[in-house]
Amino acid sequence: MGKLKDLIRDAPVHERRLEFRTYPLEDERLIVEGWLKDERLVPGYHWDGGARPTGTVHWMCVRLLLGGRPLSILDAEAEMPGVPHPLCPTTLDSVKKIIGLPIVSGYGETVHKRLGGVQGCNHLTHLIATMGTAALHGYWTQRSREPLPMPKSLDEFPDLGNVINSCRLWREDGPLMEQIRTTIEKQRDTAR
């Protein structure tokens, strides 16, 4: 069988865009802003037979104030400039349930436990769950603007807890942890 991309013959019918930006603040804090936008690219019909035009279906934003070690959510807010139902904004306050949550391995699962299903909005939950990795990248980008001292041990490695066991490459016995251990050992041997 060929590649899946070779099966695509028609124009798309739906598009979801996720966009993230990280803004530095004082005291090693950040604001991470995430946007989700769903576009219906073809007309259709509602369950009751009414016409569904093309256009924006969902358009929402979440802002997270982050800080501390491990990097954690200090505050959260959401807005919904475009939604399909007038009751959708009643779920905006659900984002407050993630205040205090650290962005470490298991972050996405914890977001789904706190906000998923009838506890919140599926689209806000999806957006917040995907913001974790973007938040870490923004945090590391901000921290890397100045050189950091080489850690002398794993205990001194900044924010290692954010990535350990977050994916196959970052597993405790994986290749990236081995590279870090080897580099620290070589530095220790050179210093002797």
Coordinates of C-alpha atoms in Angstrom, one line a residue:
M1 CA 0.0 0.0 0.0
G2 CA 1.2 3.5 -0.8
K3 CA 1.6 6.4 1.5
L4 CA -1.5 8.0 3.0
K5 CA -0.6 11.4 1.4
D6 CA -1.0 9.7 -2.0
L7 CA -4.6 9.0 -1.2
I8 CA -5.5 12.7 -0.8
R9 CA -7.3 13.8 -4.0
D10 CA -9.8 16.5 -2.9
A11 CA -9.5 19.8 -1.1
P12 CA -9.9 19.7 2.7
V13 CA -13.3 20.1 4.3
H14 CA -12.1 21.3 7.7
E15 CA -9.0 23.0 9.1
R16 CA -7.8 23.3 12.8
R17 CA -5.1 25.8 13.5
L18 CA -3.2 25.9 16.8
E19 CA -0.9 28.9 17.5
F20 CA 1.2 29.5 20.6
R21 CA 3.3 32.5 21.7
T22 CA 5.4 33.0 24.8
Y23 CA 6.0 36.4 26.3
P24 CA 8.7 37.0 29.0
L25 CA 7.9 38.8 32.2
E26 CA 10.0 39.7 35.3
D27 CA 11.1 37.2 37.9
E28 CA 11.5 34.3 35.4
R29 CA 7.7 34.3 34.7
L30 CA 6.1 34.0 31.3
I31 CA 2.7 34.3 29.7
V32 CA 2.0 31.6 27.1
E33 CA -0.9 32.4 24.8
G34 CA -2.6 29.7 22.8
W35 CA -5.2 30.1 20.1
L36 CA -7.4 27.4 18.5
K37 CA -9.3 28.1 15.4
D38 CA -11.6 25.6 13.5
E39 CA -12.7 26.5 10.0
R40 CA -15.5 24.7 8.1
L41 CA -14.3 24.8 4.5
V42 CA -17.4 23.4 2.8
P43 CA -21.1 24.0 3.5
G44 CA -23.1 21.3 5.2
Y45 CA -26.2 20.7 7.3
H46 CA -27.1 20.8 11.0
W47 CA -28.7 17.7 12.6
D48 CA -32.1 19.3 12.1
G49 CA -31.5 19.8 8.4
G50 CA -30.7 23.5 8.6
A51 CA -27.9 24.8 6.4
R52 CA -24.3 25.1 7.9
P53 CA -22.3 27.7 6.0
T54 CA -18.6 27.7 5.7
G55 CA -16.5 29.8 8.1
T56 CA -15.2 29.8 11.7
V57 CA -16.7 27.2 14.0
H58 CA -14.5 27.6 17.1
W59 CA -12.1 30.5 17.8
M60 CA -10.7 30.6 21.3
C61 CA -7.7 31.7 23.4
V62 CA -6.1 30.5 26.6
R63 CA -3.4 32.5 28.5
L64 CA -1.3 30.9 31.1
L65 CA 0.9 32.7 33.6
L66 CA 3.8 30.4 34.3
G67 CA 6.7 30.5 36.9
G68 CA 8.5 28.6 39.6
R69 CA 10.3 25.3 39.6
P70 CA 9.1 23.0 38.3
L71 CA 7.5 25.4 35.8
S72 CA 3.9 25.6 37.0
I73 CA 0.6 27.4 36.1
L74 CA 0.2 30.4 38.4
D75 CA -3.0 31.8 36.7
A76 CA -5.1 31.0 33.7
E77 CA -7.8 32.8 31.6
A78 CA -9.7 32.1 28.5
E79 CA -11.8 33.9 25.9
M80 CA -14.0 32.7 23.1
P81 CA -14.3 35.3 20.2
G82 CA -16.1 32.8 18.1
V83 CA -18.1 29.7 19.1
P84 CA -21.0 27.7 17.7
H85 CA -23.4 27.9 20.7
P86 CA -24.3 30.8 22.9
L87 CA -23.7 28.7 26.0
C88 CA -20.1 27.8 25.2
P89 CA -18.7 30.8 27.2
T90 CA -20.2 29.3 30.4
T91 CA -17.2 26.9 30.4
L92 CA -14.6 29.7 30.5
D93 CA -14.2 29.5 34.3
S94 CA -13.1 25.8 34.0
V95 CA -9.6 26.9 33.1
K96 CA -9.1 28.0 36.8
K97 CA -9.0 24.2 37.7
I98 CA -5.4 24.0 36.3
I99 CA -3.9 26.7 38.5
G100 CA -1.0 25.2 40.4
L101 CA -0.4 22.4 37.9
P102 CA 3.3 21.8 37.1
I103 CA 4.3 21.2 33.5
V104 CA 6.0 17.9 33.9
S105 CA 5.6 14.4 32.5
G106 CA 1.9 13.5 32.7
Y107 CA 0.8 17.1 32.3
G108 CA -1.6 16.3 29.4
E109 CA -3.3 13.5 31.3
T110 CA -3.8 15.7 34.4
V111 CA -5.3 18.4 32.2
H112 CA -7.8 15.9 30.8
K113 CA -8.6 14.7 34.3
R114 CA -9.3 18.2 35.6
L115 CA -11.0 19.7 32.6
G116 CA -12.2 16.8 30.3
G117 CA -15.7 15.6 29.6
V118 CA -18.5 17.4 31.4
Q119 CA -16.0 19.3 33.6
G120 CA -15.2 21.9 30.9
C121 CA -14.9 22.4 27.2
N122 CA -13.4 19.8 24.9
H123 CA -11.7 22.5 22.8
L124 CA -10.3 24.4 25.7
T125 CA -9.0 21.1 27.2
H126 CA -7.3 20.2 23.9
L127 CA -5.7 23.6 23.6
I128 CA -4.5 23.6 27.2
A129 CA -3.1 20.1 26.9
T130 CA -1.1 21.0 23.8
M131 CA 0.2 24.2 25.4
G132 CA 2.4 22.3 27.9
T133 CA 5.2 21.5 25.4
A134 CA 4.9 25.0 23.8
A135 CA 5.2 26.5 27.3
L136 CA 8.4 24.6 28.0
H137 CA 9.9 25.6 24.7
G138 CA 9.1 29.2 25.3
Y139 CA 10.6 29.0 28.8
W140 CA 13.8 27.3 27.6
T141 CA 14.1 29.9 24.8
Q142 CA 13.8 32.7 27.3
R143 CA 16.3 31.1 29.7
S144 CA 18.8 30.4 26.9
R145 CA 19.2 34.0 26.1
E146 CA 22.0 34.1 28.6
P147 CA 24.6 31.3 29.1
L148 CA 24.0 29.0 32.0
P149 CA 26.7 27.3 34.0
M150 CA 27.4 23.6 33.1
P151 CA 25.7 21.4 35.7
K152 CA 28.0 19.2 37.8
S153 CA 25.4 16.6 38.5
L154 CA 21.9 15.6 37.4
D155 CA 20.6 17.3 40.5
E156 CA 22.0 20.6 39.2
F157 CA 20.6 20.2 35.7
P158 CA 18.0 23.0 35.4
D159 CA 14.4 21.8 34.8
L160 CA 15.3 18.2 34.0
G161 CA 12.1 17.1 35.7
N162 CA 10.1 18.8 33.0
V163 CA 11.3 16.4 30.3
I164 CA 12.2 13.1 32.0
N165 CA 9.9 10.4 30.8
S166 CA 8.0 12.9 28.6
C167 CA 8.8 10.8 25.4
R168 CA 10.7 7.8 24.3
L169 CA 13.9 9.8 23.7
W170 CA 13.7 11.4 27.2
R171 CA 13.0 8.2 29.1
E172 CA 15.3 7.8 32.2
D173 CA 17.4 5.2 30.4
G174 CA 17.1 6.8 27.0
P175 CA 19.6 8.3 24.6
L176 CA 19.3 11.9 25.7
M177 CA 19.6 11.2 29.4
E178 CA 22.7 9.0 28.5
Q179 CA 24.2 12.0 26.6
I180 CA 23.7 14.3 29.6
R181 CA 25.2 11.7 32.0
T182 CA 28.2 11.2 29.8
T183 CA 28.8 14.9 29.3
I184 CA 28.6 15.6 33.1
E185 CA 31.0 12.6 33.8
K186 CA 33.5 13.9 31.2
Q187 CA 33.4 17.4 32.7
R188 CA 33.9 15.9 36.2
D189 CA 36.9 13.8 34.9
T190 CA 38.4 16.9 33.2
A191 CA 38.1 18.9 36.4
R192 CA 40.0 16.3 38.4

